[in-house]
Amino acid sequence: MSTMTFGRAINTGLRRAMEHDSKVVLIGEDIGKLGGVFRITDELQKDFGAHRVIDAPLAESAILGTAVGMAYRGYRPVCEIQFDGFIYPAFNQIVSQVAKLHYRTQGRVKMPLTIRVPFGGGIGAAEHHSESPEAYFMHTSGLRVISVSNPQDAFAMIQQAIACDDPVLFFEPKRRYHVKGEVDEEVDLGSFSLEQARVEIAGEDVTLVAYGALVQVAKDAALAAREEGISVEVIDLRSLSPLDFATLEASVRKTGRLVITHEAAMTGGLGAEVAASITERCFYHLEHAPVRVTGFDIPYPPAKMEHHHLPDLDRMLDGVDRVLGRTNSLSGLEGN
Amino acid sequence: MRSVSGENLVQLLTPEGTRVAGPYGEWVADIDGARLQGLYEDMVVVRRVDQEATALQRQGELALWPPLLGQEAAQIGSGRALRKDDFVFSSYRENGVAYCRGADYTDMIRVWRGNAPSGWNPYEINMATPQVIIGAQTLHATGYAMATKLDGADAVAVAYFGDGATSQGDVNEAMVFAASFQAPVVFFCQNNQWAISEPVTLQSQRDIADRAPGFGIPSVRVDGNDVLACMAVTREALERARSGGGPSFIEAVTYRMGPHTTADDPTRYRDPNELEDWKGRDPIDRLAKLLEAEGLLTGDVTDRVNAKADEVAAQLRHGCVTLPEPGDLDVFNNVYTTPHSVLERQRDHYSRYLASFEAAGGGTR
């Protein structure tokens, strides 16, 4: 066991993957000498060379498009998108090429790309630097979508993502980059599926589903709820595509109440999919309609306003109160 | 500024069928006799494939077909310059190049019949599945070339695209990356004058080839209806890439004599005189004139070439009409390399849905 930051855990995972497979190459903006704007690729170019840690010209579509070409020739590119809001220029290559080439070629061409995306807010950043675009990619068949919440998962699952023959969107909660945690570097990678959620805190009354940076907030909320005698089960989704409905169903069958939280906008978001699917799958176990505690349907706001947008502990607890039918912010409002 | 002839256009075979000398002539000095006849046969055959596929579409056997009529020299000249281990990334119109790569004729029409998302295995003929998103494949070619360089191999990636694609960001980004990484890639632009209804004048205010030097990429404009010139400039570009000289850009000035696809109607936007003008520069006619002048187009030769074209057309038609129908659950295949739990559930549910008709005594709703 060693203690390391979330960012160092990904760095260590990347290093392991590069040592393990000479076909793993990194490509992105400023990832070489600088080590990336978040230093996630720190020292990797020095140790593996500029031919394997490639500083790309500033063109996201080309980062993805050239990675497709490298994958055609048997490489496993790991693309870094510098910030969440910079991914849209690459959207066509991701959605129309990366996601569909295995299908289009009837399984003859594999696209084992990993697309790393620092995502989410809470760091007081400028526009386009705090977004949560995961739902676009969850909606795209052919992609796997992962979001890790802690250093151990980050270390293990970045390696699993790189080893996976499917393209993986790997969303890293950037406000957690500097948080330290225990990492077992000798952990059995096989025990980290790319499809499994994890029950972070077991509980009986409410299922609270989160991913990325909000997992820690949800855990804090569960502890606060416990003081009020409410037992909240916290689930870290980890995989956003596919969603691990086995774990979700087992929890909701037990609690009968579901709250989903994410920073991304509500409409058409992950919460909508979880709520709809769980309602379909275990309607008769539900004691209340699923509740979403999410960012609003607004462009990501300026830094001094972002605390209104980001779900925090109190908003999660308000959601818990709603799903339990306790007095809450919308009490008395019809159709809430 | 733009022109379809003139001094800056590499030409080794005039529309009148005269072979002319020039600085590029040495690149095809070996192309004579049987090799000239071979290029003629290739062009006749791919034109015949094109006509047969167009007929199949008109007869309802194909949903759509993108004709290459008029672009045979650009595709055969460049396609025959490639080595087996070079890798082609093309658009949907490069069936002449696919023919050079050895594509199965049936594989050329699977997509257009709607039977499958693609035809040939890219690794069997070293040609990627044709790209429909305009220009996207130029980045794939560049990335492939970057990987080739990492491998220390001397194979070259070749990107085929049209004049319309040059307006796309991806094509411009591909040139930036290719130049910065000195990737062994050849950008082969067939300027066929039209992007569906939009003339090349809407895409560019300069000759397209003029753009490449701005990216640090040497470029050449070639008579795209001159099979010898197309082969010569491609050979030069390939040699530059193989010897570590980085990317090249070729603008092959040609003409799309047919519609964009069988769903298009060029009479709505094109002056018929333009087509007549270009017919005078037909790529096959001019090579035929040269062969005739050199006594290489005897009755035996034309009989052999026509028989080959007939045979290929018959194979194409037979392959088309005998393609097996896809299976009910094939739509779910190959979305992922390993099972994806949510998609597996959808497949299972749909299979139960289909089975429910059989349980009810057959028939469909």
XYZ file of C-alpha atoms in Angstrom:
701
model
C 0.000 0.000 0.000
C 1.153 3.486 -0.734
C -0.496 6.828 -0.227
C -0.797 8.924 -3.333
C -2.959 11.599 -4.855
C -5.680 10.782 -7.353
C -3.575 12.409 -10.061
C -0.473 10.421 -9.151
C -2.543 7.239 -9.150
C -3.534 7.812 -12.786
C 0.047 8.725 -13.629
C 1.239 5.490 -12.047
C -1.445 3.515 -13.861
C -0.439 5.064 -17.179
C 3.195 4.241 -16.496
C 2.298 0.626 -15.737
C 0.269 0.342 -18.918
C 3.133 1.761 -20.991
C 5.626 -0.603 -19.396
C 3.314 -3.532 -19.961
C 2.535 -2.876 -23.638
C 4.824 -1.097 -26.080
C 1.795 -0.336 -28.262
C 0.411 2.065 -25.668
C 1.047 5.647 -26.769
C -0.199 8.864 -25.213
C -1.283 11.842 -27.297
C -2.623 15.166 -26.139
C -1.924 18.847 -25.688
C 0.909 19.825 -23.336
C 1.330 16.266 -22.062
C 5.070 16.111 -22.796
C 7.534 18.356 -21.011
C 4.807 20.039 -19.024
C 3.254 16.740 -17.993
C -0.216 18.027 -18.820
C -1.928 21.037 -17.306
C -2.819 18.822 -14.334
C 0.566 16.988 -14.406
C -1.156 13.654 -14.927
C 1.499 12.641 -17.478
C 4.344 14.050 -15.404
C 7.751 12.607 -16.425
C 6.256 10.082 -18.815
C 7.726 11.712 -21.911
C 11.131 11.851 -20.259
C 10.968 8.141 -19.472
C 9.223 6.785 -22.579
C 10.254 9.266 -25.251
C 8.508 11.824 -27.407
C 7.463 9.082 -29.820
C 5.254 7.480 -27.156
C 4.156 10.580 -25.275
C 3.157 12.836 -28.111
C 2.581 16.548 -27.705
C -0.161 17.185 -30.222
C -0.860 20.385 -32.118
C -3.960 22.102 -30.763
C -6.644 20.214 -32.642
C -8.868 17.844 -30.695
C -10.465 16.287 -33.758
C -6.995 15.458 -35.034
C -5.926 14.009 -31.691
C -8.799 11.552 -31.966
C -8.582 11.103 -35.725
C -4.890 10.281 -35.738
C -5.457 7.959 -32.772
C -7.969 6.105 -34.951
C -5.299 5.702 -37.601
C -2.793 4.467 -35.033
C -5.353 1.962 -33.734
C -5.850 0.777 -37.322
C -2.186 -0.185 -37.203
C -2.414 -1.999 -33.880
C -1.616 0.734 -31.374
C -3.501 1.515 -28.167
C -3.635 5.306 -28.041
C -4.534 7.104 -24.855
C -5.840 10.543 -25.794
C -5.921 13.353 -23.290
C -8.577 15.988 -23.781
C -7.242 18.888 -21.781
C -10.590 20.011 -20.369
C -14.134 18.627 -20.621
C -15.379 21.586 -22.635
C -12.680 21.052 -25.274
C -14.010 17.663 -26.319
C -16.668 18.963 -28.707
C -14.315 19.630 -31.653
C -13.505 15.901 -31.417
C -17.152 14.863 -31.189
C -17.418 13.709 -34.802
C -14.327 11.545 -34.609
C -15.483 10.015 -31.313
C -19.112 9.437 -32.252
C -18.872 8.641 -35.965
C -15.481 6.941 -36.066
C -14.136 5.693 -32.736
C -17.479 4.383 -31.528
C -18.598 2.830 -34.803
C -15.533 1.426 -36.539
C -15.691 -1.992 -34.890
C -19.343 -2.275 -35.891
C -18.779 -0.802 -39.351
C -15.922 -3.167 -40.094
C -17.876 -6.130 -38.749
C -15.366 -6.731 -35.997
C -12.281 -6.626 -38.198
C -10.847 -3.364 -36.891
C -10.619 -2.774 -33.160
C -10.547 0.682 -31.612
C -8.865 0.159 -28.228
C -8.650 3.880 -27.507
C -8.830 5.412 -24.073
C -10.022 9.000 -24.020
C -9.112 10.686 -20.760
C -11.224 13.677 -19.837
C -10.751 15.794 -16.717
C -14.355 16.741 -16.004
C -16.658 18.556 -13.644
C -16.604 21.784 -11.693
C -15.879 23.046 -8.246
C -12.463 24.477 -9.022
C -13.435 28.067 -9.783
C -12.451 27.801 -13.413
C -13.273 29.799 -16.527
C -15.925 28.859 -19.081
C -15.504 25.452 -20.802
C -13.316 24.166 -17.945
C -15.938 22.686 -15.609
C -18.356 20.745 -17.767
C -19.874 17.306 -17.458
C -20.450 16.030 -21.014
C -20.720 12.325 -20.110
C -24.351 11.866 -21.167
C -23.500 12.544 -24.828
C -21.151 9.594 -24.788
C -23.350 7.337 -22.690
C -25.923 7.874 -25.441
C -23.458 6.710 -28.085
C -23.381 2.995 -28.767
C -19.951 1.457 -29.159
C -18.369 3.421 -26.332
C -17.755 2.399 -22.767
C -17.904 5.242 -20.282
C -16.124 5.180 -16.955
C -15.865 7.684 -14.156
C -13.660 6.944 -11.192
C -13.934 8.554 -7.773
C -10.855 7.510 -5.803
C -7.131 6.853 -6.305
C -7.337 3.071 -6.082
C -10.005 2.826 -8.775
C -8.164 5.420 -10.838
C -4.935 3.405 -10.708
C -6.580 0.108 -11.561
C -9.299 1.171 -13.964
C -7.133 3.357 -16.183
C -5.098 0.215 -16.826
C -8.255 -1.801 -17.409
C -9.542 0.858 -19.788
C -6.318 0.793 -21.787
C -6.335 -3.012 -21.918
C -9.960 -3.053 -23.091
C -10.427 -3.648 -26.830
C -13.427 -1.288 -26.864
C -13.017 2.489 -26.845
C -13.364 3.898 -23.338
C -14.250 7.434 -22.284
C -12.487 7.878 -18.958
C -13.884 10.798 -16.984
C -11.591 12.010 -14.216
C -13.135 14.297 -11.573
C -10.564 17.052 -11.694
C -11.442 18.550 -8.344
C -10.327 15.247 -6.782
C -6.904 15.214 -8.468
C -5.119 16.405 -5.352
C -6.969 14.229 -2.856
C -4.809 11.498 -1.364
C -5.753 7.919 -0.799
C -4.358 4.450 -0.291
C -3.375 2.605 -3.453
C -2.412 -1.045 -3.566
C -0.172 -1.158 -6.613
C -0.073 -4.941 -6.508
C -3.835 -5.201 -6.644
C -5.311 -7.866 -8.913
C -6.504 -5.835 -11.888
C -8.872 -8.638 -12.802
C -10.905 -7.782 -9.721
C -11.735 -4.395 -11.286
C -14.439 -4.951 -13.845
C -15.227 -2.127 -16.248
C -18.930 -2.822 -15.731
C -19.421 -2.877 -11.981
C -20.723 -0.273 -9.618
C -19.665 -0.433 -6.003
C -21.655 -0.009 -2.806
C -19.581 2.552 -0.934
C -21.744 2.709 2.169
C -24.412 0.118 2.922
C -27.813 1.424 4.035
C -31.449 0.478 4.362
C -33.683 3.494 3.742
C -32.530 5.307 0.605
C -30.264 4.458 -2.337
C -28.108 7.447 -3.283
C -26.368 6.994 -6.640
C -23.354 9.125 -7.583
C -20.178 9.038 -9.657
C -17.003 11.053 -9.991
C -16.482 13.935 -7.588
C -19.965 13.638 -6.113
C -19.281 10.224 -4.604
C -17.440 11.858 -1.722
C -20.203 14.432 -1.300
C -22.767 11.629 -1.269
C -20.789 9.740 1.362
C -20.650 12.880 3.490
C -24.390 13.284 3.030
C -24.954 9.705 4.133
C -22.989 10.318 7.314
C -25.008 13.473 7.997
C -28.270 11.606 7.369
C -27.226 8.902 9.774
C -27.198 11.529 12.529
C -30.870 12.056 11.751
C -31.496 8.334 11.916
C -31.697 7.840 8.124
C -29.723 4.971 6.645
C -28.472 5.922 3.174
C -26.849 3.403 0.843
C -24.284 5.140 -1.391
C -23.443 3.602 -4.763
C -20.499 4.711 -6.883
C -21.546 3.881 -10.443
C -17.958 3.755 -11.786
C -19.303 2.520 -15.125
C -21.721 4.889 -16.841
C -21.965 2.653 -19.911
C -23.026 0.042 -19.308
C -24.853 0.898 -16.111
C -24.622 -1.869 -13.530
C -28.318 -2.475 -13.031
C -27.725 -5.640 -11.043
C -26.172 -3.614 -8.233
C -28.714 -0.790 -8.576
C -31.690 -3.118 -8.600
C -30.481 -5.063 -5.577
C -30.135 -1.820 -3.651
C -33.473 -0.330 -4.676
C -35.334 -3.592 -4.007
C -33.979 -3.245 -0.490
C -34.501 0.484 0.097
C -37.446 1.217 -2.184
C -36.187 4.763 -2.643
C -33.787 6.138 -5.218
C -31.912 9.435 -5.432
C -29.502 10.073 -8.307
C -27.054 12.921 -8.276
C -24.751 14.411 -10.904
C -23.202 17.735 -11.811
C -24.423 17.503 -15.386
C -27.688 19.105 -16.430
C -30.843 17.230 -15.518
C -32.623 16.878 -18.852
C -31.549 13.797 -20.753
C -28.859 13.131 -18.191
C -27.659 9.996 -16.519
C -30.216 10.433 -13.753
C -33.020 10.234 -16.281
C -31.725 6.934 -17.587
C -31.193 5.456 -14.134
C -34.626 6.601 -12.946
C -36.438 5.302 -16.015
C -34.675 1.958 -16.082
C -35.022 1.334 -12.372
C -38.685 2.277 -12.546
C -39.153 -0.218 -15.366
C -37.214 -2.925 -13.619
C -38.462 -2.652 -10.051
C -41.559 -0.467 -10.061
C -43.340 -2.494 -7.380
C -40.428 -2.131 -5.002
C -40.471 1.648 -5.193
C -42.048 3.568 -2.319
C -41.591 6.946 -4.021
C -40.769 8.265 -7.474
C -37.009 8.474 -8.081
C -35.542 11.878 -7.284
C -32.783 13.660 -9.198
C -30.382 16.090 -7.551
C -28.402 17.534 -10.431
C -26.932 20.574 -12.042
C -29.492 22.842 -13.668
C -30.215 23.019 -17.383
C -27.904 25.998 -17.755
C -24.527 26.686 -19.296
C -21.888 26.116 -16.641
C -21.949 29.311 -14.590
C -19.072 31.627 -13.642
C -16.961 30.634 -10.647
C -18.724 32.748 -8.063
C -22.054 31.235 -9.034
C -21.077 27.610 -9.457
C -22.024 26.648 -5.905
C -25.656 27.260 -6.878
C -25.312 24.807 -9.741
C -23.306 22.030 -8.112
C -25.181 19.516 -5.993
C -23.792 19.743 -2.473
C -24.415 17.900 0.761
C -27.497 19.931 1.696
C -29.154 19.551 -1.711
C -28.538 15.814 -1.570
C -30.095 15.670 1.895
C -33.049 17.659 0.596
C -33.400 15.021 -2.121
C -33.257 12.309 0.519
C -36.023 14.081 2.424
C -38.114 14.297 -0.771
C -37.801 10.620 -1.556
C -38.660 9.789 2.061
C -41.666 12.094 2.069
C -40.169 14.146 4.900
C -40.504 17.882 5.073
C -38.360 19.307 2.274
C -37.836 22.402 0.155
C -40.724 21.500 -2.146
C -43.194 20.424 0.535
C -46.676 21.579 -0.397
C -45.780 22.076 -4.046
C -47.942 19.896 -6.224
C -46.251 17.541 -8.671
C -42.760 17.960 -7.315
C -6.463 31.767 -60.266
C -7.946 28.313 -60.746
C -7.467 26.427 -63.940
C -8.094 23.014 -65.413
C -5.134 23.191 -67.726
C -2.091 25.321 -68.100
C 1.539 25.273 -67.301
C 1.274 24.210 -63.694
C -0.598 21.036 -64.583
C 1.527 17.915 -64.898
C 0.548 16.143 -68.094
C 2.274 13.218 -69.814
C -0.528 12.198 -72.140
C -2.500 14.824 -74.028
C -6.231 14.542 -74.715
C -5.213 13.786 -78.298
C -3.339 10.708 -77.074
C 0.173 12.042 -77.512
C 2.741 11.037 -74.937
C 4.789 14.071 -73.986
C 8.090 14.343 -72.211
C 8.495 16.283 -69.031
C 10.285 16.278 -65.723
C 7.840 13.676 -64.431
C 8.256 11.405 -67.429
C 11.083 9.464 -65.839
C 8.738 8.251 -63.105
C 6.770 6.233 -65.666
C 9.509 5.451 -68.140
C 8.857 1.757 -67.497
C 5.199 2.011 -68.468
C 4.956 0.825 -72.036
C 3.687 -2.122 -74.065
C 1.867 -4.610 -71.869
C 1.841 -2.208 -68.915
C 0.074 0.458 -70.925
C -2.409 -2.183 -72.046
C -2.833 -3.196 -68.409
C -3.755 0.358 -67.383
C -6.206 0.508 -70.266
C -7.796 -2.752 -69.167
C -8.060 -1.516 -65.573
C -9.826 1.654 -66.603
C -12.222 -0.129 -68.937
C -13.050 -2.684 -66.263
C -13.698 -0.167 -63.481
C -15.860 1.911 -65.814
C -17.788 -1.251 -66.566
C -18.106 -2.056 -62.833
C -19.418 1.458 -62.370
C -21.956 1.117 -65.185
C -23.107 -2.264 -63.935
C -23.568 -0.988 -60.391
C -25.467 2.028 -61.700
C -27.707 -0.340 -63.672
C -28.236 -2.485 -60.583
C -29.374 0.600 -58.728
C -31.777 1.550 -61.526
C -33.169 -1.971 -61.402
C -33.814 -1.743 -57.681
C -31.054 -4.113 -56.653
C -28.962 -1.413 -54.957
C -30.292 1.415 -52.832
C -27.621 3.820 -54.004
C -24.381 3.991 -55.950
C -21.726 6.730 -56.155
C -20.382 6.650 -59.731
C -16.734 7.342 -60.491
C -17.350 7.921 -64.216
C -14.628 10.228 -65.525
C -12.222 9.642 -62.640
C -10.767 6.349 -63.842
C -7.314 7.711 -64.652
C -6.897 9.424 -61.292
C -7.844 6.256 -59.442
C -6.052 3.679 -61.587
C -2.936 5.774 -62.094
C -2.500 6.368 -58.388
C -3.853 2.995 -57.282
C -1.407 1.083 -59.497
C 1.490 3.100 -58.086
C 0.926 1.714 -54.593
C 2.763 -1.118 -52.941
C 0.882 -3.965 -51.305
C 1.880 -2.878 -47.800
C 0.800 0.711 -48.321
C -2.547 1.483 -46.733
C -5.407 3.389 -48.329
C -7.982 5.514 -46.510
C -10.620 6.551 -49.006
C -14.036 8.062 -49.414
C -16.953 6.126 -50.914
C -16.144 6.912 -54.558
C -12.798 5.116 -54.805
C -13.983 1.825 -56.259
C -11.271 2.092 -58.886
C -8.660 2.210 -56.145
C -10.396 -0.688 -54.382
C -10.174 -2.640 -57.630
C -6.421 -2.015 -57.728
C -6.142 -3.203 -54.125
C -7.836 -6.456 -55.068
C -11.254 -5.903 -53.517
C -13.883 -8.518 -54.183
C -16.601 -7.080 -56.442
C -19.385 -8.221 -54.168
C -17.661 -6.475 -51.278
C -17.954 -3.213 -53.224
C -21.748 -3.319 -53.159
C -22.697 -4.881 -49.807
C -23.147 -1.465 -48.237
C -25.108 -0.094 -51.182
C -27.471 -3.068 -51.140
C -27.972 -2.447 -47.443
C -26.813 -5.904 -46.422
C -23.881 -4.981 -44.226
C -22.147 -1.933 -42.735
C -19.059 -2.628 -44.837
C -17.541 -4.903 -47.440
C -13.954 -6.053 -47.534
C -11.659 -6.832 -44.640
C -9.349 -3.776 -44.453
C -6.374 -5.902 -43.485
C -6.748 -8.261 -46.439
C -6.318 -5.558 -49.068
C -4.744 -2.822 -46.923
C -7.564 -0.426 -47.578
C -9.788 0.960 -44.836
C -13.531 0.747 -44.969
C -14.603 3.730 -47.124
C -15.477 6.844 -45.205
C -18.763 8.681 -45.606
C -18.118 11.621 -43.274
C -16.374 14.021 -45.619
C -12.650 14.277 -45.005
C -12.560 12.344 -41.720
C -10.332 9.654 -43.240
C -7.466 12.065 -43.876
C -6.802 12.082 -40.137
C -6.923 8.307 -40.018
C -4.366 8.120 -42.802
C -2.142 10.585 -40.982
C -2.375 8.630 -37.730
C -1.684 5.397 -39.567
C 1.368 7.010 -41.125
C 2.545 8.231 -37.722
C 2.251 4.638 -36.460
C 4.101 3.336 -39.521
C 6.921 5.698 -38.685
C 6.907 4.496 -35.054
C 7.233 0.948 -36.380
C 10.192 1.928 -38.530
C 8.401 0.578 -41.595
C 8.593 2.184 -45.024
C 4.940 1.687 -45.927
C 2.931 4.769 -46.840
C -0.619 5.763 -45.962
C -2.646 7.318 -48.773
C -5.703 9.467 -48.156
C -8.206 9.900 -50.984
C -10.735 12.706 -50.799
C -12.447 15.244 -52.975
C -12.402 18.982 -53.551
C -15.345 19.465 -51.199
C -13.452 17.781 -48.371
C -10.723 20.406 -48.494
C -13.070 22.801 -46.707
C -13.351 20.458 -43.743
C -11.416 21.140 -40.581
C -10.292 17.517 -40.437
C -8.431 17.781 -43.745
C -6.656 20.926 -42.643
C -5.854 19.422 -39.249
C -4.538 16.320 -40.993
C -2.118 18.452 -42.972
C -0.928 20.187 -39.788
C -0.291 16.877 -38.047
C 1.270 15.260 -41.112
C 3.684 18.151 -41.505
C 4.531 18.484 -37.810
C 5.273 14.777 -37.446
C 6.655 14.373 -40.979
C 4.281 11.469 -41.409
C 4.670 9.264 -44.496
C 1.277 10.082 -45.937
C 0.118 11.105 -49.400
C -2.938 13.344 -49.654
C -4.561 12.503 -52.965
C -7.298 15.001 -53.733
C -9.488 14.264 -56.724
C -10.768 17.676 -57.675
C -13.741 16.525 -59.754
C -15.087 20.096 -59.840
C -18.300 19.326 -57.974
C -19.333 18.556 -54.392
C -22.874 17.434 -55.163
C -24.203 20.754 -56.514
C -21.454 23.024 -55.245
C -18.691 23.990 -57.655
C -15.092 23.944 -56.527
C -15.120 27.740 -56.728
C -17.234 27.701 -53.582
C -14.651 25.609 -51.736
C -11.525 27.446 -52.746
C -10.462 30.735 -54.260
C -7.102 29.283 -55.196
C -5.969 26.086 -56.818
C -6.415 23.509 -54.072
C -2.812 22.404 -54.450
C -1.751 25.937 -53.498
C -2.893 25.347 -49.937
C -0.498 22.539 -49.060
C 2.745 24.582 -49.148
C 1.236 26.789 -46.462
C 1.244 23.733 -44.231
C 4.813 22.923 -45.215
C 3.736 20.142 -47.556
C 4.987 19.974 -51.149
C 2.159 19.742 -53.644
C 1.560 19.137 -57.306
C -1.365 19.670 -59.676
C -1.778 16.899 -62.136
C -4.068 16.245 -65.070
C -6.401 13.813 -63.333
C -7.567 12.371 -66.641
C -4.024 11.416 -67.583
C -3.306 7.999 -66.145
C 0.439 8.265 -66.759
C 0.770 11.619 -65.057
C -1.315 10.448 -62.092
C 0.916 7.426 -61.702
C 4.065 9.531 -62.020
C 3.173 12.086 -59.372
C 1.958 9.367 -57.016
C 5.177 7.418 -57.429
C 7.156 10.534 -56.649
C 5.085 11.250 -53.522
C 5.346 7.652 -52.341
C 9.090 7.679 -52.804
C 9.360 10.917 -50.845
C 7.369 9.395 -47.985
C 9.317 6.118 -48.004
C 12.643 7.875 -47.896
C 11.716 9.991 -44.875
C 10.686 13.081 -46.801
C 7.279 13.317 -45.122
C 3.877 14.079 -46.568
C 2.891 15.188 -50.070
C -0.260 16.647 -51.542
C -1.581 15.828 -54.999
C -4.445 17.651 -56.647
C -5.717 15.538 -59.508
C -7.810 17.802 -61.702
C -10.587 15.669 -63.119
C -14.326 15.715 -63.649
C -17.255 13.854 -62.196
C -19.048 13.038 -65.434
C -21.969 11.433 -63.640
C -24.139 12.442 -60.719
C -22.864 12.642 -57.130
C -24.817 9.462 -56.500
C -27.670 7.746 -58.292
C -29.983 9.888 -56.131
C -28.589 13.108 -57.605
C -29.724 15.101 -60.658
C -26.879 17.219 -62.041
C -29.115 18.745 -64.721
C -30.489 21.017 -61.984
C -27.165 22.727 -61.407
C -24.724 21.999 -64.232
C -24.275 23.475 -67.659
C -24.527 20.576 -70.157
C -21.787 22.174 -72.246
C -19.389 21.609 -69.390
C -19.939 17.874 -69.564
C -19.450 17.887 -73.327
C -16.228 19.804 -72.873
C -14.896 17.244 -70.415
C -15.946 14.333 -72.609
C -13.284 15.610 -74.961
C -10.763 14.924 -72.254
C -12.025 11.426 -71.461
C -9.318 9.466 -69.606
C -9.924 6.168 -71.375
C -10.227 7.610 -74.890
C -6.890 9.326 -74.700
C -5.055 6.185 -73.616
C -6.843 4.258 -76.363
C -5.547 6.792 -78.889
C -2.006 6.310 -77.660
C -2.347 2.528 -77.789
C -3.750 2.711 -81.293
C -0.940 4.927 -82.439
C 1.578 2.480 -81.022
C -0.195 -0.544 -82.496
C -1.065 -1.840 -79.042
C -4.826 -1.836 -79.436
C -5.355 -4.709 -81.824
C -8.648 -6.536 -82.147
C -7.301 -9.248 -79.901
C -6.567 -6.748 -77.164
C -9.957 -5.059 -77.266
C -11.656 -8.461 -77.345
C -9.703 -9.559 -74.289
C -10.353 -6.341 -72.378
C -14.047 -6.358 -73.208
C -14.340 -10.014 -72.250
C -12.706 -9.239 -68.913
C -15.095 -6.338 -68.330
C -18.068 -8.539 -69.208
C -16.846 -11.217 -66.854
C -16.318 -8.777 -63.973
C -19.717 -7.187 -64.549
C -21.344 -10.616 -64.521
C -19.568 -11.465 -61.281
C -20.673 -8.199 -59.730
C -24.293 -8.785 -60.733
C -24.267 -12.382 -59.576
C -22.646 -11.436 -56.257
C -25.202 -8.710 -55.762
C -28.386 -10.653 -56.403
C -27.243 -13.720 -54.496
C -26.144 -11.912 -51.327
C -27.752 -13.688 -48.371
C -30.216 -11.687 -46.325
C -28.858 -10.627 -42.921
C -30.065 -12.478 -39.837
C -32.680 -10.998 -37.500
C -30.269 -10.394 -34.630
C -27.241 -9.403 -36.713
C -27.917 -5.740 -35.915
C -26.524 -6.369 -32.464
C -23.254 -7.876 -33.662
C -19.898 -6.187 -33.199
C -21.087 -3.079 -31.383
C -18.584 -4.078 -28.707
C -15.717 -6.541 -28.689
C -16.991 -8.090 -25.475
C -20.581 -8.298 -24.206
C -22.076 -5.070 -22.889
C -24.666 -5.928 -20.258
C -27.276 -3.346 -21.253
C -27.060 -4.166 -24.960
C -27.150 -7.904 -24.243
C -30.442 -7.375 -22.431
C -31.869 -5.502 -25.428
C -30.804 -8.324 -27.731
C -32.416 -10.850 -25.414
C -35.663 -8.900 -25.230
C -35.827 -8.413 -28.996
C -35.172 -12.084 -29.548
C -38.081 -12.900 -27.227
C -40.226 -10.416 -29.108
C -39.436 -12.130 -32.418
C -40.017 -15.534 -30.863
C -43.425 -14.391 -29.679
C -44.633 -14.315 -33.300
C -43.544 -17.880 -33.823
C -45.255 -18.915 -30.593
C -48.400 -17.254 -31.908
C -48.295 -19.357 -35.051
C -45.935 -17.450 -37.282
C -46.424 -14.386 -39.426
C -45.552 -10.853 -38.574
C -47.583 -8.124 -37.055
